[in-house]
Short mmCIF file of C-alpha atoms and ligand atoms in Angstrom, two decimals:
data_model
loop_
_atom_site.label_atom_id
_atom_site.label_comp_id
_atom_site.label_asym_id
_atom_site.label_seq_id
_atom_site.Cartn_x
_atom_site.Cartn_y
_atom_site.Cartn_z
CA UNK A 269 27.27 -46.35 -144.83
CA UNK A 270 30.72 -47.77 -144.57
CA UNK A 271 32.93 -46.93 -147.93
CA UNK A 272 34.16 -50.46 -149.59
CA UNK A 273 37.21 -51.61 -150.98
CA UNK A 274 37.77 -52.78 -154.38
CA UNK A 275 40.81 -54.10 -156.27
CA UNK A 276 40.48 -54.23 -160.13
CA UNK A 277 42.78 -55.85 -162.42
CA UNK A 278 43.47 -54.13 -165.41
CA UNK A 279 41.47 -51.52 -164.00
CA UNK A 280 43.90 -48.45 -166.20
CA UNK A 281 42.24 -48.51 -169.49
CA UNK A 282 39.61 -50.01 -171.70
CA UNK A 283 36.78 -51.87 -169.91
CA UNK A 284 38.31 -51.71 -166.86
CA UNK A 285 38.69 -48.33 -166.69
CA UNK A 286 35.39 -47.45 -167.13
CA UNK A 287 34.50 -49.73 -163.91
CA UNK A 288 37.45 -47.91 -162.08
CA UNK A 289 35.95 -44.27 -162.67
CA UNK A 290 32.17 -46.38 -161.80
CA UNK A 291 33.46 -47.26 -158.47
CA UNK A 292 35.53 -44.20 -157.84
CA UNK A 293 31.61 -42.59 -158.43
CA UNK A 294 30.34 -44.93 -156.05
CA UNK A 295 32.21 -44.17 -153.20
CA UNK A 296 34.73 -46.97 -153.35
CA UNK A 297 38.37 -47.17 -152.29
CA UNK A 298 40.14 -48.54 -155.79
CA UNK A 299 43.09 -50.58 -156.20
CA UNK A 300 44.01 -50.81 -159.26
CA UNK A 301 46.35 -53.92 -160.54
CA UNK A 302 47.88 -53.79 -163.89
CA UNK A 303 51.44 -53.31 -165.43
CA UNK A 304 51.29 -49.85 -166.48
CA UNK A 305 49.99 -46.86 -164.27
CA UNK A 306 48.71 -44.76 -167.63
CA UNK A 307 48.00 -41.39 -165.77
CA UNK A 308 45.32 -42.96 -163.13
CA UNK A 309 46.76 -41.11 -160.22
CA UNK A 310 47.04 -37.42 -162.23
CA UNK A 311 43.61 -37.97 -163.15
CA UNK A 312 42.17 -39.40 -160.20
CA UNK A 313 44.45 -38.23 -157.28
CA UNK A 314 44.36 -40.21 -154.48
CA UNK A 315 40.78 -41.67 -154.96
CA UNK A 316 43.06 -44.76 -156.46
CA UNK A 317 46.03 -46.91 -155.38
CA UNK A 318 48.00 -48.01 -158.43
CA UNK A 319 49.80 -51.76 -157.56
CA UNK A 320 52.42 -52.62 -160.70
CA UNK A 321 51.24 -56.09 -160.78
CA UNK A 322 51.09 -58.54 -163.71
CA UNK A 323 48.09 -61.09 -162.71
CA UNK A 324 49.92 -63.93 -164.49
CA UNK A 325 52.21 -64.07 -161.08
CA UNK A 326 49.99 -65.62 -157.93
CA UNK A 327 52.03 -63.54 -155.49
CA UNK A 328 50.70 -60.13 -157.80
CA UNK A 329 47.04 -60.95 -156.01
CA UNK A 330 48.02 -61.63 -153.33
CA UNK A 331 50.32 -58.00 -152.82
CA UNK A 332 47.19 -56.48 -153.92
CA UNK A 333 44.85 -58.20 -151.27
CA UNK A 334 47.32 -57.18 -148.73
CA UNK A 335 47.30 -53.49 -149.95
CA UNK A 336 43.64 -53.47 -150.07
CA UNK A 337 43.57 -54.91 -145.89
CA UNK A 338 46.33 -52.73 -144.91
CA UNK A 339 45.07 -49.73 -146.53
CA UNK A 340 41.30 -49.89 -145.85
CA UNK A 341 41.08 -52.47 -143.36
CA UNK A 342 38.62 -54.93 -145.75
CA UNK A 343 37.90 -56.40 -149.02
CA UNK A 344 35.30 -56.15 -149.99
CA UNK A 345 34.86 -56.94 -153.68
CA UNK A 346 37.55 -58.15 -155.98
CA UNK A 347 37.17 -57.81 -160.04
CA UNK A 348 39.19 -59.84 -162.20
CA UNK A 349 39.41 -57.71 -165.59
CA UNK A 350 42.84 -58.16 -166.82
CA UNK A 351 42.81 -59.85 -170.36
CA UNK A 352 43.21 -59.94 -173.81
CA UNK A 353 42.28 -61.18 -177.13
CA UNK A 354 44.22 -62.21 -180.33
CA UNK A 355 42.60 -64.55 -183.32
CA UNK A 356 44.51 -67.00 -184.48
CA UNK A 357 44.55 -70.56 -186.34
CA UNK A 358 45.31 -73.46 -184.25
CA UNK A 359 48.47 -74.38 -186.38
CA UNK A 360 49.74 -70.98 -185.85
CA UNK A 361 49.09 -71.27 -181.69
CA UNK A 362 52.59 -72.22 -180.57
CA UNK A 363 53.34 -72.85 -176.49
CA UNK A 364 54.30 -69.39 -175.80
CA UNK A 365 51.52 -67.74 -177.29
CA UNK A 366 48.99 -70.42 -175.32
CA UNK A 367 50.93 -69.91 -172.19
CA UNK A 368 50.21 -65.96 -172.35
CA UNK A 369 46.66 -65.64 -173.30
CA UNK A 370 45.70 -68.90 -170.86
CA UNK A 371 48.31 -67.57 -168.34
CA UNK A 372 46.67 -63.85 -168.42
CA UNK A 373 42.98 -64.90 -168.93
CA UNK A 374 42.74 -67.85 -166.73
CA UNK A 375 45.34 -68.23 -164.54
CA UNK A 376 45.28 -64.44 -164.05
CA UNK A 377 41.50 -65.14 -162.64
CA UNK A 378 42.46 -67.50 -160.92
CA UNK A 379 44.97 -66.49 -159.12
CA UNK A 380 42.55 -63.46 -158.03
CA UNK A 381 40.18 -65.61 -157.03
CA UNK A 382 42.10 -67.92 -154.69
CA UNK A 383 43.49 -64.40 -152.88
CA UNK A 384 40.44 -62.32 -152.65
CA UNK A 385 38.54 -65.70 -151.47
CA UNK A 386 40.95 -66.16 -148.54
CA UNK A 387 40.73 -62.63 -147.60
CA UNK A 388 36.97 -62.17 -148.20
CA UNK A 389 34.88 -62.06 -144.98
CA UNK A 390 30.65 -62.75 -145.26
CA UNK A 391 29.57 -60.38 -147.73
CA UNK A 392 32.79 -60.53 -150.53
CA UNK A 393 31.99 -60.06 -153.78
CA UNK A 394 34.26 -61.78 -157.09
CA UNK A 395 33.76 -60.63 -160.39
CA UNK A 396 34.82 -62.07 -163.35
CA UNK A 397 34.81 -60.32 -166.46
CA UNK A 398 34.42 -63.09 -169.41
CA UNK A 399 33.20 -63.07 -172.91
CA UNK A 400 30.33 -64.26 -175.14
CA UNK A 401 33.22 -65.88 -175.97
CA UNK A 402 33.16 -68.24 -173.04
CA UNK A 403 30.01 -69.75 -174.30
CA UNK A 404 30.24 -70.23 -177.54
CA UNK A 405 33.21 -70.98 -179.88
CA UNK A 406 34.46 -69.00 -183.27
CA UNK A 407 36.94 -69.45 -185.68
CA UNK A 408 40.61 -69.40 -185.04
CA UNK A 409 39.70 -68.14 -181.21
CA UNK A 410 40.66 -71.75 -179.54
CA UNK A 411 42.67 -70.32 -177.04
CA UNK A 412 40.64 -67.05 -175.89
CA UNK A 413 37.32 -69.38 -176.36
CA UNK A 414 39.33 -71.83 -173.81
CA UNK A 415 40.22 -69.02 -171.39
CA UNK A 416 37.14 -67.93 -170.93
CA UNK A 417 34.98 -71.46 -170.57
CA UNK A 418 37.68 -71.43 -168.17
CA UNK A 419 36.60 -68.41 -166.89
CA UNK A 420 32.70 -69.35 -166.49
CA UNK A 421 33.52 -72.94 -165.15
CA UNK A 422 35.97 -71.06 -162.40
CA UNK A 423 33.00 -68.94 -161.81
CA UNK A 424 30.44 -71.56 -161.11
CA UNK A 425 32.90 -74.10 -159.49
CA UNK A 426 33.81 -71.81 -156.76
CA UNK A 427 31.18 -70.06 -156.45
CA UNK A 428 29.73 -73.35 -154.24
CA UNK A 429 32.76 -73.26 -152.59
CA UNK A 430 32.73 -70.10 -151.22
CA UNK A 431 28.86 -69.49 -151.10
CA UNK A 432 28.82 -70.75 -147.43
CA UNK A 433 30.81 -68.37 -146.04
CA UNK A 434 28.25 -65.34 -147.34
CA UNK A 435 31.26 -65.35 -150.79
CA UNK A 436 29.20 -64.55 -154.09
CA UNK A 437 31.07 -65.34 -157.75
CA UNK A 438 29.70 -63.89 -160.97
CA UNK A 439 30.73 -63.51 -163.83
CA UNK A 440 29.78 -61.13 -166.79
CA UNK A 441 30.13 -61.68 -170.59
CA UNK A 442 30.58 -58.99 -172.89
CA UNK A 443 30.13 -58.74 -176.50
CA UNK A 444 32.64 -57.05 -178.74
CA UNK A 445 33.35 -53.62 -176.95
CA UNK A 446 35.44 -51.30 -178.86
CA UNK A 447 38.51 -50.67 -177.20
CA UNK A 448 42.00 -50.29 -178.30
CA UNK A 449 42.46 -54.15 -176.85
CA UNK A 450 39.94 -55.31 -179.30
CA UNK A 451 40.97 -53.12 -182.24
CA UNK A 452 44.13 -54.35 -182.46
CA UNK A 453 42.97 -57.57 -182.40
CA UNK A 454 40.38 -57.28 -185.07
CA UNK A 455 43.64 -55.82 -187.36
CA UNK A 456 44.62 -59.12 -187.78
CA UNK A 457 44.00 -60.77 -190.63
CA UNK A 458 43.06 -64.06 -188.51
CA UNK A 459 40.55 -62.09 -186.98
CA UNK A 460 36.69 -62.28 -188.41
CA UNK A 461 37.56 -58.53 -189.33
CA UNK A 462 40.20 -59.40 -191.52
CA UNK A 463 41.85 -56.00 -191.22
CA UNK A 464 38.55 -54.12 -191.32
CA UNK A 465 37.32 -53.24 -187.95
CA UNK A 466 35.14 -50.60 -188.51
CA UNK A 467 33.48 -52.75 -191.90
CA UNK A 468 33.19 -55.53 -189.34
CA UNK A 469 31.97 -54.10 -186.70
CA UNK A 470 29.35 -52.38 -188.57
CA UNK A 471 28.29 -55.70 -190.21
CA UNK A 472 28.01 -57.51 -186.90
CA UNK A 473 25.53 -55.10 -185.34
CA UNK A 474 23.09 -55.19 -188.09
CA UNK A 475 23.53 -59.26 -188.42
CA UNK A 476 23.48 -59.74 -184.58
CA UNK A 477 22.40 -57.31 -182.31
CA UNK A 478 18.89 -57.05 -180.88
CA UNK A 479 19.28 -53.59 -179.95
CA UNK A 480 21.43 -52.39 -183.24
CA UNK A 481 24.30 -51.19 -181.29
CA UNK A 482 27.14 -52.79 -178.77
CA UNK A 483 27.21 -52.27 -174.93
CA UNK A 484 29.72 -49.81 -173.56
CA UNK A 485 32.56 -50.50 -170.84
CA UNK A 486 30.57 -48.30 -168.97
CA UNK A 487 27.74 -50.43 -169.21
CA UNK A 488 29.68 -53.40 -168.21
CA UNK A 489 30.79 -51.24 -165.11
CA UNK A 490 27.15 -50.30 -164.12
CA UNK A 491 26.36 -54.03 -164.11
CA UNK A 492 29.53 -54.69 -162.18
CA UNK A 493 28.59 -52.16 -159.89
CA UNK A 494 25.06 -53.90 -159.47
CA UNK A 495 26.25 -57.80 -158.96
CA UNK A 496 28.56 -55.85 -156.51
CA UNK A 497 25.38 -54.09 -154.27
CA UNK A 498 23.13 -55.58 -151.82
CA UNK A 499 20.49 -55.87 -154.70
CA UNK A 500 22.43 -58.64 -155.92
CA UNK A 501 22.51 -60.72 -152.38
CA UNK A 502 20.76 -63.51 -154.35
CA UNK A 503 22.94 -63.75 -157.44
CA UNK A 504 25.69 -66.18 -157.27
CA UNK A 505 27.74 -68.82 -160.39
CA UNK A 506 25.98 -66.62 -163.06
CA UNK A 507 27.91 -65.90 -166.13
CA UNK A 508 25.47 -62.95 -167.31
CA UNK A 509 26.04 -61.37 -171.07
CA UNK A 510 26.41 -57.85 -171.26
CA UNK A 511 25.50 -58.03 -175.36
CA UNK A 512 22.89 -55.93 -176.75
CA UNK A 513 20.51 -59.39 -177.20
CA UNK A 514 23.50 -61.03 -179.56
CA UNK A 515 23.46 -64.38 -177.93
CA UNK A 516 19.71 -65.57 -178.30
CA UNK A 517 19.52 -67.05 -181.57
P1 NDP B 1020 42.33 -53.76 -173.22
O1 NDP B 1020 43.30 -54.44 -174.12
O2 NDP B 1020 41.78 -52.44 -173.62
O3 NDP B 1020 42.97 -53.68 -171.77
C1 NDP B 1020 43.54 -54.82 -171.24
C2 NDP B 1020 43.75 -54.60 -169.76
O4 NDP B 1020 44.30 -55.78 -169.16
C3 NDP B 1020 44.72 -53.47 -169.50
O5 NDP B 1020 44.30 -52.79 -168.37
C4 NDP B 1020 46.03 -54.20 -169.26
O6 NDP B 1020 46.88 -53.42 -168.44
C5 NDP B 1020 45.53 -55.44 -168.52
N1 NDP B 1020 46.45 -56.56 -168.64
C6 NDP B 1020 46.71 -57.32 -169.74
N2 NDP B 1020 47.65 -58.24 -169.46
C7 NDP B 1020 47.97 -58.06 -168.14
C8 NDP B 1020 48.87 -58.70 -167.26
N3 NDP B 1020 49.65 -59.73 -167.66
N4 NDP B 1020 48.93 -58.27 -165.98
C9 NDP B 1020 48.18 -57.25 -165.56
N5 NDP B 1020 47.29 -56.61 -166.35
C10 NDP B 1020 47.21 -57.01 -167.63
O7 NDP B 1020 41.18 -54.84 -173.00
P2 NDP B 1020 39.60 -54.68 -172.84
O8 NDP B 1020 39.29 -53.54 -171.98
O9 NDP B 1020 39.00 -54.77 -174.19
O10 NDP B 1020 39.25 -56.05 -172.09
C11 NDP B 1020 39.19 -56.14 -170.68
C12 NDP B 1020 38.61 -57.52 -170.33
O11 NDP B 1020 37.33 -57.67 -170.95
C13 NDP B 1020 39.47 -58.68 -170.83
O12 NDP B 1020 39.44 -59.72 -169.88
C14 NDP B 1020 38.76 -59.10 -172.11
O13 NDP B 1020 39.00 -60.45 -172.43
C15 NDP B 1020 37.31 -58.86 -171.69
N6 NDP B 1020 36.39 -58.69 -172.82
C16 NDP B 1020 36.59 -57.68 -173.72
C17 NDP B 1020 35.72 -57.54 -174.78
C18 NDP B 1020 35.90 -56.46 -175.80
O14 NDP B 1020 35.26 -56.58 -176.86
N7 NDP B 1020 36.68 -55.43 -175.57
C19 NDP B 1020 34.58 -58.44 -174.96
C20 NDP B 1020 34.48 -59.47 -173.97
C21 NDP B 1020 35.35 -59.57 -172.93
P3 NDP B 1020 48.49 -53.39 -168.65
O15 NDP B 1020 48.77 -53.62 -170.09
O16 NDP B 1020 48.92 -52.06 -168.16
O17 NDP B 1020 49.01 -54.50 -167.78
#
């Protein structure tokens, strides 16, 4: 079998770190777009390409798309990870602070998506990851809430748009997955955690979660890895949950 291409944003730590090393596993070429490199290449060698790239710039995608086509001749499958969540009231959400999180979230996505859809032959695969938070709002999360509706309606909107070139778009949601992203965010007092992660987090498993525990990052990964494989040829504008059975009511 040919070996595929993949660029991941944010693909140095957290979530997206987990579905570098899952497509590194799989035989992939991996780009990797984010700010900082964080030891990928001493601990992966040259199994990944490292691209300093912040996703809120349009021309970061598309230096990454070009890496990917140059490097490896294709693109095949393009995952837009790069994000990031801080609580806060809506009197306290001033235009910078909206213009990051919406800038990173969103526009970061979207950016991604126009480049790896214009590069994308029959068979191109976009991933978004969202949130639960993209279908259902919490207090003093406006803006991430926003980003990631965003997220799910850029998912479905373009995934008709692309579907008839042989383009799929999916999306998946995570619940709360503790990495040092969401930590810090949960240290605010704004947050539902109110400086208490690990009281919080403990709480909201045994209130919410069908299965008593939280997924992983790298069980985000393996489902990346599946919406990106020929079992998924039929799967396109979903916005799936990766949540342990926390959404059904
Ligand atoms: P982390 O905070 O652990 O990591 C954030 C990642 O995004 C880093 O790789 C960071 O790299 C990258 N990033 C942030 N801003 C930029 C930027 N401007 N340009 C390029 N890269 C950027 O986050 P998580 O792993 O927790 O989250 C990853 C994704 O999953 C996000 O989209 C998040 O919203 C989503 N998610 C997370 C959940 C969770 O509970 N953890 C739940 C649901 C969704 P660098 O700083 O080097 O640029």
């Amino acid at each position: 079998m040919q070996r595929k291409t993949v660029v991941i944003t944010g693909g140095n730590r957290g979530i997206g770190l987990s579905i570098t090393e899952a497509f590194i596993n799989a035989g992939y070429f991996v780009i990797v777009g984010a700010r900082h490199e964080m030891g990928l290449s001493s601990r992966f060698g040259d199994q990944v390409s490292f691209i300093s790239a912040d996703v809120r710039d349009e021309a970061a995608h598309r230096r990454l798309v070009d890496v990917a086509v140059k490097k490896t001749g294709t693109l095949n499958v393009y995952i837009n990870n790069a994000g990031f969540s801080e609580w806060r009231p809506i009197e306290k959400i001033d235009e910078k602070f909206f213009d990051d999180l919406i800038g990173t979230n969103l526009k970061g996505a979207f950016w991604g998506c126009k480049a790896a859809s214009s590069a994308m032959q029959d068979g191109g695969c976009i991933i978004n990851i969202s949130s639960i938070a993209g279908k259902r709002g919490s207090a003093n999360n406006s803006a991430y809430c926003a980003s990631k509706f965003g997220v799910n309606g850029l998912t479905q909107a373009l995934a008709k748009e692309v579907g008839p070139r042989g383009i799929r778009v999916n999306a998946l949601c995570p619940v709360l997955i503790p990495t040092d992203g969401l930590i810090d965010a949960l240290k605010s007092p704004f947050s539902p955690a109110k400086g208490d992660p690990e009281g919080f987090i403990s709480k909201f498993i045994a209130d919410n979660a069908a299965l008593k525990r939280l997924p992983t990052g790298e069980e985000v990964a393996a489902m990346g890895l599946f919406l990106a494989s020929e079992s998924a040829s039929a799967m396109t504008g979903q916005c799936i949950n990766v949540d342990c059975g926390v959404f059904p009511q």
